[in-house]
Tab-separated table of C-alpha atoms in Angstrom:
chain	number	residue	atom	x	y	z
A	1	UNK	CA	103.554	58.404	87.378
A	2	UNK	CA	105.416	61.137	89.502
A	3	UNK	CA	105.156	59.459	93.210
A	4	UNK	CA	101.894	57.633	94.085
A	5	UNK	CA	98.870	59.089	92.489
A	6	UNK	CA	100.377	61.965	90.594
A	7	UNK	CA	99.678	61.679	86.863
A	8	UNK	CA	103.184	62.323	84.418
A	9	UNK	CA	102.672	65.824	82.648
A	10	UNK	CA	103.949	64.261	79.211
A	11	UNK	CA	102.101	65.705	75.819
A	12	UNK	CA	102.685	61.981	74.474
A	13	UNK	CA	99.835	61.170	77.218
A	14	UNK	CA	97.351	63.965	75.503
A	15	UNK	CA	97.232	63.353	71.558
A	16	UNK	CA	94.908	65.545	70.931
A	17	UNK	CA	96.351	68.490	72.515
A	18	UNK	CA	99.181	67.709	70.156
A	19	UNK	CA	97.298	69.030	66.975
A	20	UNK	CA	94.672	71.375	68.916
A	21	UNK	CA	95.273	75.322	68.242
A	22	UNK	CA	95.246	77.337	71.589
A	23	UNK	CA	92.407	77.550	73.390
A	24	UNK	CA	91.113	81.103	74.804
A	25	UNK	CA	89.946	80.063	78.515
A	26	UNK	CA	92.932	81.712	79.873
A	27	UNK	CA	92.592	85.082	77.881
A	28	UNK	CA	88.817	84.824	78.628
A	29	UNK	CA	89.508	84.136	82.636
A	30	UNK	CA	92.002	87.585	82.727
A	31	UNK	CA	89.436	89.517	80.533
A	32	UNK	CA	86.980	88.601	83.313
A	33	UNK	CA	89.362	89.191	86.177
A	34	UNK	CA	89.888	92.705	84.679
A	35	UNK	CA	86.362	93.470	84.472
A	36	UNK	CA	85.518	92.112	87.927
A	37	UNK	CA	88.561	94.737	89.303
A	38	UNK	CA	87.827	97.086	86.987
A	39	UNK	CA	84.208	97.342	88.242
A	40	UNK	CA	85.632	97.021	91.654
A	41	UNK	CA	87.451	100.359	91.418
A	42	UNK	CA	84.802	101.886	89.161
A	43	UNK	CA	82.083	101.802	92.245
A	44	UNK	CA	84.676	102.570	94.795
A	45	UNK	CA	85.083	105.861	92.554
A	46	UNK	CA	81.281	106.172	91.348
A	47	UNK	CA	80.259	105.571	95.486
A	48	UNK	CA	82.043	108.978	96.241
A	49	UNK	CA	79.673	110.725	93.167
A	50	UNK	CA	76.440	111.153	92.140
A	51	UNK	CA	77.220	108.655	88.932
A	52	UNK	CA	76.389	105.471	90.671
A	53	UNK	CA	73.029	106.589	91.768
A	54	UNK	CA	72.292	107.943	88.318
A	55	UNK	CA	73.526	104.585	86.682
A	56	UNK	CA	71.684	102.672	89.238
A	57	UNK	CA	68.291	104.288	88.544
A	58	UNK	CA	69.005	104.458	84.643
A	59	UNK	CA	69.456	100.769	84.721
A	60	UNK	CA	66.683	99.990	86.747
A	61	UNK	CA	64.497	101.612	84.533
A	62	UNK	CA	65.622	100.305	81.388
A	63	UNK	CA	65.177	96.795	83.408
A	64	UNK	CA	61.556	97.335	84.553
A	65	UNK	CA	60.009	97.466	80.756
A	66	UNK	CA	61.894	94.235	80.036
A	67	UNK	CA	61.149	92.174	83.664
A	68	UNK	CA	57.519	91.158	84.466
A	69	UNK	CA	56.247	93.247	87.312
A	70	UNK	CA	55.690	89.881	89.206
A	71	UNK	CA	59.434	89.144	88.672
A	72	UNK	CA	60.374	92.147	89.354
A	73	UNK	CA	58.189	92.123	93.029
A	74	UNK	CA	60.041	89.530	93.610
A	75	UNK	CA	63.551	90.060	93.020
A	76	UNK	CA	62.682	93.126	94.868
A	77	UNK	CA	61.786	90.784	97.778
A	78	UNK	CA	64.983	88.364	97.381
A	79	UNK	CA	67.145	91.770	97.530
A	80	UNK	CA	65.475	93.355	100.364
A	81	UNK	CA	65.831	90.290	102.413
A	82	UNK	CA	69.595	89.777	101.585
A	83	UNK	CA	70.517	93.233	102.268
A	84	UNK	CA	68.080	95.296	104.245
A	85	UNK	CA	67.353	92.642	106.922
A	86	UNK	CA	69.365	90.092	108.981
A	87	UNK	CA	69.895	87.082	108.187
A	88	UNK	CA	72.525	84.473	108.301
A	89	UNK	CA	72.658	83.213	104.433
A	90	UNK	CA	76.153	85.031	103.937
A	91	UNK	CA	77.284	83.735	106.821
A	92	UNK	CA	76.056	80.270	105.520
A	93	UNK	CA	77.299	81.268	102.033
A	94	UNK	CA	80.696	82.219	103.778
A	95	UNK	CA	81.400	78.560	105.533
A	96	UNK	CA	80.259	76.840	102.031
A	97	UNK	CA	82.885	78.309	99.728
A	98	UNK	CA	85.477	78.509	102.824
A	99	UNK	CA	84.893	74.691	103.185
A	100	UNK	CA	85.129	73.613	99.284
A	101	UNK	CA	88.214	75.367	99.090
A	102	UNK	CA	90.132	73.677	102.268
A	103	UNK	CA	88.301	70.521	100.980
A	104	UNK	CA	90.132	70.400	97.344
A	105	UNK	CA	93.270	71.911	98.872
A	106	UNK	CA	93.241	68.723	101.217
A	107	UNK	CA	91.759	66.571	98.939
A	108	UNK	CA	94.689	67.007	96.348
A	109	UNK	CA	97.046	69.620	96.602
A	110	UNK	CA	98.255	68.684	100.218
A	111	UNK	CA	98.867	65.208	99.401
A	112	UNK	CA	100.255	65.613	95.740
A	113	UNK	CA	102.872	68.318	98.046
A	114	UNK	CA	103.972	66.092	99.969
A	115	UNK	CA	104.783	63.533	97.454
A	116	UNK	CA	107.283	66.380	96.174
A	117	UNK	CA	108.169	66.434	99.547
A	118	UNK	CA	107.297	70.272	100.778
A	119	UNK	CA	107.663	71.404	104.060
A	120	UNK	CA	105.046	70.724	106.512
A	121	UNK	CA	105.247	73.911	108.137
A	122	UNK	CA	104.436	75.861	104.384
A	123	UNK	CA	101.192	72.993	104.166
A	124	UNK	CA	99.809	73.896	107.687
A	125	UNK	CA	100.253	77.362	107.076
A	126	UNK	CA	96.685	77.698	105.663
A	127	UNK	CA	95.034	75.527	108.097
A	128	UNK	CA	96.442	77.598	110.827
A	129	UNK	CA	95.075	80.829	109.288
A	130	UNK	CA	91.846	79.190	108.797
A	131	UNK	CA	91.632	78.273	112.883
A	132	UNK	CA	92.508	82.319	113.554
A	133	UNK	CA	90.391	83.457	110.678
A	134	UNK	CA	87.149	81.686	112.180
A	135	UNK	CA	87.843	82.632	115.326
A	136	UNK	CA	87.956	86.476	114.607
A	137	UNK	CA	85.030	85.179	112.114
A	138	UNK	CA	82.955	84.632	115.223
A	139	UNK	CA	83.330	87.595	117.828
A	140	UNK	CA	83.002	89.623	114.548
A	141	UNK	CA	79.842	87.947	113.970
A	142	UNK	CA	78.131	87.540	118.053
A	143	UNK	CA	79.996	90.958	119.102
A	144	UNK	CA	78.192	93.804	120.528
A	145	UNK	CA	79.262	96.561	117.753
A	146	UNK	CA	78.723	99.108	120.171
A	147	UNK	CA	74.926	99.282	120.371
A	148	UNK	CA	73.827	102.952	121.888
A	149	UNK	CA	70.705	102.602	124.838
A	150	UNK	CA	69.664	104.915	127.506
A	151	UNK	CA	71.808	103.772	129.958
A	152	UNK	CA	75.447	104.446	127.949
A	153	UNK	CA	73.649	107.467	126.145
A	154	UNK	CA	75.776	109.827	128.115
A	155	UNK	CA	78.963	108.027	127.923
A	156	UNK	CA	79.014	107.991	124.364
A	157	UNK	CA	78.000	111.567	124.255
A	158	UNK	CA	81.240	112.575	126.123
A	159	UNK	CA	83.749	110.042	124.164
A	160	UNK	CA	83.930	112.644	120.792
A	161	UNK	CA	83.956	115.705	119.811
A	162	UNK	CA	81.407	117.189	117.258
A	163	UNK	CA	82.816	118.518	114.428
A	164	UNK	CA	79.114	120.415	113.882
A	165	UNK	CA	79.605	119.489	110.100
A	166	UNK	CA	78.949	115.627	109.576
A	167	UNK	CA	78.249	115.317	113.218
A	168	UNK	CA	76.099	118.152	115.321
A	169	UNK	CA	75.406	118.585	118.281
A	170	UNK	CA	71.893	118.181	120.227
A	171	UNK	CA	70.515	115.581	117.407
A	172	UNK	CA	68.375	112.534	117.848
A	173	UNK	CA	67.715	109.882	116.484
A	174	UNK	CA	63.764	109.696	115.146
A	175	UNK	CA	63.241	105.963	115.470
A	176	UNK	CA	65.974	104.845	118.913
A	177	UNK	CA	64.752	108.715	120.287
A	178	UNK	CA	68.214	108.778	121.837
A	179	UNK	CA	70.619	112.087	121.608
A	180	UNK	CA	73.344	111.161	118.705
A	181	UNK	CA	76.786	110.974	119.752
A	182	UNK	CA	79.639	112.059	117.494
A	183	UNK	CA	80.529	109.359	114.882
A	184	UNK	CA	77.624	107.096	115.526
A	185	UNK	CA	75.022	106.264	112.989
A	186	UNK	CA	71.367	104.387	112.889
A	187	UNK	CA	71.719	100.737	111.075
A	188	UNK	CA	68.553	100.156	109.593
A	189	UNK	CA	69.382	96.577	109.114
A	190	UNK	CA	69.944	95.727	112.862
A	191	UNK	CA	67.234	99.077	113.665
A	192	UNK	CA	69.759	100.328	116.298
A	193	UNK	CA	72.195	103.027	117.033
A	194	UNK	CA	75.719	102.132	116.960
A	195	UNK	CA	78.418	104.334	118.489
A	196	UNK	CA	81.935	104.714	115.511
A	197	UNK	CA	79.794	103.053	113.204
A	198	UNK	CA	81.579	101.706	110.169
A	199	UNK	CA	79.486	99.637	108.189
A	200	UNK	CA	77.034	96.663	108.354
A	201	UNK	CA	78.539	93.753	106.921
A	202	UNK	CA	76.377	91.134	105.492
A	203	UNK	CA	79.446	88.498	105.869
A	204	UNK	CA	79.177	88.331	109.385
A	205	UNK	CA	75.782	89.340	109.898
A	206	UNK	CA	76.352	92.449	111.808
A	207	UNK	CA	77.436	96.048	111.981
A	208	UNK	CA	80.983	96.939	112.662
A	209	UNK	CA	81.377	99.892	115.363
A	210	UNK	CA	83.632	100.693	117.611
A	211	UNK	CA	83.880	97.629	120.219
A	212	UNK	CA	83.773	94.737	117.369
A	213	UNK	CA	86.526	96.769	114.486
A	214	UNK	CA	89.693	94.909	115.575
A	215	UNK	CA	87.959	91.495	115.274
A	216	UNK	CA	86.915	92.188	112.142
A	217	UNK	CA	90.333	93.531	110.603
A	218	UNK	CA	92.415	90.728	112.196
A	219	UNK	CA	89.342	88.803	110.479
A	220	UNK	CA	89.888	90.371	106.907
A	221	UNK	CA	93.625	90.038	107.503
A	222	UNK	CA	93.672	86.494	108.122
A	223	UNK	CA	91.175	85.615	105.472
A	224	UNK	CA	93.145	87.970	102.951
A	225	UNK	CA	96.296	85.702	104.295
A	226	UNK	CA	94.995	82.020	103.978
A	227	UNK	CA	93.844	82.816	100.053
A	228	UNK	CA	96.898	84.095	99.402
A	229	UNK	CA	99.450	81.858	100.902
A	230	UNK	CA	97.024	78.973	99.277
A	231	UNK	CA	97.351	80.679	95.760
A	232	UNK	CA	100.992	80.965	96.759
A	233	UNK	CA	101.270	77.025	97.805
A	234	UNK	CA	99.094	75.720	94.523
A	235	UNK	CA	101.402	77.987	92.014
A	236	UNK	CA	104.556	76.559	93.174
A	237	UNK	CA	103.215	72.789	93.164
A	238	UNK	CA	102.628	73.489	89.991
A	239	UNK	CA	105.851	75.355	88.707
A	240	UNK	CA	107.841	72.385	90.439
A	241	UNK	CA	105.414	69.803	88.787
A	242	UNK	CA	106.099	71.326	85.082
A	243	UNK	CA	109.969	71.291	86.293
A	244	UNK	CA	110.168	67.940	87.308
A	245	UNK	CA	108.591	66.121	84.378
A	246	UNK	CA	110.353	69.228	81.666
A	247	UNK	CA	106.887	69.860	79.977
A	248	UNK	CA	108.410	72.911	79.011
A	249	UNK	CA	110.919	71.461	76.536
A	250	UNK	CA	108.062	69.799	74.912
A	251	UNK	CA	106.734	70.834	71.560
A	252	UNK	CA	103.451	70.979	69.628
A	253	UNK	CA	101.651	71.165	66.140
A	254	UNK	CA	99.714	74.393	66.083
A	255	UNK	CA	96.826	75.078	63.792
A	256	UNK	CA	99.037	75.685	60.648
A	257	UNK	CA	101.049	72.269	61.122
A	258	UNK	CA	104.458	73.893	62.773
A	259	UNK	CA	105.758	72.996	65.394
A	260	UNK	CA	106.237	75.217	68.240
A	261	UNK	CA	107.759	75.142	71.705
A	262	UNK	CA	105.284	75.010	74.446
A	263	UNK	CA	104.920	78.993	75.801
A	264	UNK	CA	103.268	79.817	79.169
A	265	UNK	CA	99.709	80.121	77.876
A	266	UNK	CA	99.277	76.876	76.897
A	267	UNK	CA	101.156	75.570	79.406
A	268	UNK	CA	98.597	76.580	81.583
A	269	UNK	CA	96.091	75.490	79.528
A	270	UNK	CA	97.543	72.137	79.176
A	271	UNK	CA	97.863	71.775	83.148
A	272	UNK	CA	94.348	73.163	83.085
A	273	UNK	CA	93.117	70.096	81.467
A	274	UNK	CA	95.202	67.673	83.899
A	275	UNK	CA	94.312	69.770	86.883
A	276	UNK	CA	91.266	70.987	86.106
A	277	UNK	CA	89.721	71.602	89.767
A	278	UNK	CA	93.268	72.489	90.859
A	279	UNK	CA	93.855	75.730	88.047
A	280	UNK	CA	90.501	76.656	88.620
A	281	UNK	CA	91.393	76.494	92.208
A	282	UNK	CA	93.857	78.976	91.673
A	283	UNK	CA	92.508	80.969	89.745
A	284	UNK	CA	89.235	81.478	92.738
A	285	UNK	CA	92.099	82.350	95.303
A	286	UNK	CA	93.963	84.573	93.196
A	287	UNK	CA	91.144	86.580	92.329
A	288	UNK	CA	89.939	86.670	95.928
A	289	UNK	CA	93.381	87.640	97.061
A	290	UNK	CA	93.222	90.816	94.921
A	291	UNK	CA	89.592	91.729	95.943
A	292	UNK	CA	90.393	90.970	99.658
A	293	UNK	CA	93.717	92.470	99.579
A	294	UNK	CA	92.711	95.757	97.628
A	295	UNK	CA	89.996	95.895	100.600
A	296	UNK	CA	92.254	95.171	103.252
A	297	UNK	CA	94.433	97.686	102.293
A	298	UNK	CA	91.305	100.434	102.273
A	299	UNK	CA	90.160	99.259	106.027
A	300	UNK	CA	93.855	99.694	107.184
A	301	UNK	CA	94.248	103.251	105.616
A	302	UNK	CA	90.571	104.001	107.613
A	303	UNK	CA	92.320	102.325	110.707
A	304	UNK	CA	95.553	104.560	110.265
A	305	UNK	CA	93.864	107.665	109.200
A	306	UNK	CA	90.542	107.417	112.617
A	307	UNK	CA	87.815	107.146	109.840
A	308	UNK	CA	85.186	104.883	109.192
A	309	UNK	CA	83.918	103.618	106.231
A	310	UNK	CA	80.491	106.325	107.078
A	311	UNK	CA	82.887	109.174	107.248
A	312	UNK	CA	84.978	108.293	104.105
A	313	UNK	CA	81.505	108.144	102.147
A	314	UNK	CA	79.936	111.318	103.243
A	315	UNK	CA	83.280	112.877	103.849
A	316	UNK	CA	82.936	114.905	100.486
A	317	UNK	CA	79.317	115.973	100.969
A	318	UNK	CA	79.094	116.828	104.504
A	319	UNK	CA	78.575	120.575	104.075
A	320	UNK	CA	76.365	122.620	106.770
A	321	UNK	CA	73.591	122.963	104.225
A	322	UNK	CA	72.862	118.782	104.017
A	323	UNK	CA	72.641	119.184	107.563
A	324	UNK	CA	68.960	119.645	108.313
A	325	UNK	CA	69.783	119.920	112.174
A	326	UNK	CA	72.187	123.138	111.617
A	327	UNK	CA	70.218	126.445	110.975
A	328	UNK	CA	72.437	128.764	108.851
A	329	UNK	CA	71.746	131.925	107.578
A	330	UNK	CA	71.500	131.440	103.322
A	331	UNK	CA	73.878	133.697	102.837
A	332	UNK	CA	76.784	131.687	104.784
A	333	UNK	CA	79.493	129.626	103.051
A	334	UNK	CA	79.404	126.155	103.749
A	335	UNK	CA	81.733	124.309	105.912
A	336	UNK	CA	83.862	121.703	104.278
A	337	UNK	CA	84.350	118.273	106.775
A	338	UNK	CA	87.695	117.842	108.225
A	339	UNK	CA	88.644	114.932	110.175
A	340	UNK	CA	89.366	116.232	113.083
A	341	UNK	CA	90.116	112.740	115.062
A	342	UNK	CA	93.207	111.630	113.579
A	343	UNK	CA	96.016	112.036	116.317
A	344	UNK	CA	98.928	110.099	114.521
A	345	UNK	CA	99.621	106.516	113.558
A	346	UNK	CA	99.759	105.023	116.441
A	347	UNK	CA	97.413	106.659	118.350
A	348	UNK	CA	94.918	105.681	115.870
A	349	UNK	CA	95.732	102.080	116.009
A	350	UNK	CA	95.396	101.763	119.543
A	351	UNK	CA	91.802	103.037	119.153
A	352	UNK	CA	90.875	100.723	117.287
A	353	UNK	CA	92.293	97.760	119.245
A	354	UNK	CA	91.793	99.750	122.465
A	355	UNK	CA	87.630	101.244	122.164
A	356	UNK	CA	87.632	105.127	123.064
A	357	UNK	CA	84.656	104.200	124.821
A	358	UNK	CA	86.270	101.311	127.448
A	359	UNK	CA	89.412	104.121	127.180
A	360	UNK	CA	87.232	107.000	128.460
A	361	UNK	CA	85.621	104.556	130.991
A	362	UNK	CA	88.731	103.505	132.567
A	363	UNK	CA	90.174	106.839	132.822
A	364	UNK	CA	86.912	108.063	134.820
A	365	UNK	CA	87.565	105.530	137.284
């Protein structure tokens, strides 16, 4: 036994591992993780076409002679409830998977560290980013995004300026009846108007706008942070486990009766079967890491460039003729969109953690 609890990584204590040819969960994990990012960037490049809608509507078809109609009614149900209404089974969702992953990290990986004697401060680290993350978590979630009404109509009409491409002037909104300030858009999940609107998120339950943004990056960030420095922690508990008890000088008989010196795959297959909650553990926060941190990085280049995720999606189809507002004679060339709100790095930045809407109030004063 290494310490207390901590079983000896010797292939004497596995026989049959001894004589077993490699297994393929490992190549069939990164086949999966390369299809899950692979589809991942495929949408994020399909979103910006017409492809996705095309693929969308071709599959649905080809699924609606194979589905019941009754199944299908009510998958159509399930969907439209998850997505197209709020509700707080993400947020639910969210807390579940947060809390089995802090619970196994505690569980075993926190004590089996400190029987190799890590530092505290690198086994806290994750349970600090946890506190920050569900705070952010929170005023994300309860946060006004920025919600337009009759009394801040005006306000928000005066805080941008209308590029009369994606946003023109002297439009209103058919179901709030309010005048449309520049940037905002109508969530038809919370049925309001919502001034530099981003997104709806189902995560938190709300839409992201202009007065709720920075709590939701710092949010992302610190989420993107804890699964990473977790991966990070669980790797090198491992590495210094396979050190310690020299599992890699160890040999085995492979399928044709040789023997052969343990190589990384089935090293990690082997700790895979002594570990099995703690690889798999890893292998949930790794993946996680790249799909938060590949979306991290997109929010922060919308943050340093003044767009929202809204503009970045229609960015490449507003012309003036989508624009049913804008009469045009036919004859006229389109307008291509331009962001005309960027105004360097920094300045960007600060409106985000600084609304232009409190900026533009405080100025009047």
């Amino acid at each position: 036994m290494l310490g207390g609890g901590m079983p000896e990584l010797r292939a004497e204590n596995y026989p049959g591992m001894r004589n077993t040819p490699r297994m393929d969960f490992l190549v069939l994990f990164l086949f999966y993780l390369a299809l899950v990012l692979l589809g991942s960037v495929m949408i994020c490049i399909c979103s910006k076409t017409h492809y996705l809608k095309g693929l969308v509507s071709g599959g649905a078809q080809i699924f609606s002679y194979i589905i019941p109609e009754c199944l299908q009614r009510a998958m159509l149900g399930l969907l439209h409830y998850l997505f197209h209404t709020r509700n707080h089974t993400f947020i639910i969702l969210h807390l579940i998977l947060q809390g089995m992953v802090y619970t196994e990290y505690t569980w075993e990986i926190f004590g089996y560290c400190q029987e190799l004697e890590f530092s505290l401060y690198y086994l806290f680290l994750p349970y600090l980013l946890l506190i920050i993350n569900l705070f952010f978590f929170t005023l994300s979630c309860v946060t006004d995004p920025g919600t337009i009404t009759k009394a801040n109509e005006l306000l928000f009409l005066q805080v941008y300026e209308f590029d009369e491409v994606m946003f023109p002037k002297n439009v209103r909104c058919s179901t709030c009846d309010l005048r449309k300030p520049a940037r905002s858009k109508h969530c038809g999940v919370c049925n309001r108007c919502v001034h530099r609107f981003d997104h709806h998120c189902v995560w938190v339950n709300n839409c992201i706008g202009a007065w709720n943004a920075r709590y939701f990056l710092i949010y992302l960030l610190t989420l993107t942070a804890s699964a990473a420095t977790m991966a990070v922690v669980s790797i090198v508990f491992l590495v210094r486990l396979v050190l310690l008890s020299d599992l890699y000088l160890e040999t085995y008989v492979d399928d044709l009766g040789h023997f052969q010196v343990i190589d990384t795959v089935f090293l990690i297959q082997y700790l895979f079967l002594t570990f099995p909650r703690i690889v798999f553990l890893v292998g949930f926060v790794l993946l996680l890491s790249f799909l938060l941190g590949g979306y991290l990085c997109f929010a922060l280049y919308l943050a340093a460039t003044n767009q929202t995720t809204n503009e970045w999606y229609r960015g490449d189809r507003a012309w003036c003729q989508h624009c049913p507002h804008v009469a045009r004679p036919p004859a006229a060339e389109p307008q291509v969109y331009r962001n005309i709100h960027s105004h360097g790095l920094w300045s960007n930045l600060r409106e985000i953690f600084l609304p232009a809407a409190v900026h533009y109030k405080r100025k009047k004063k």
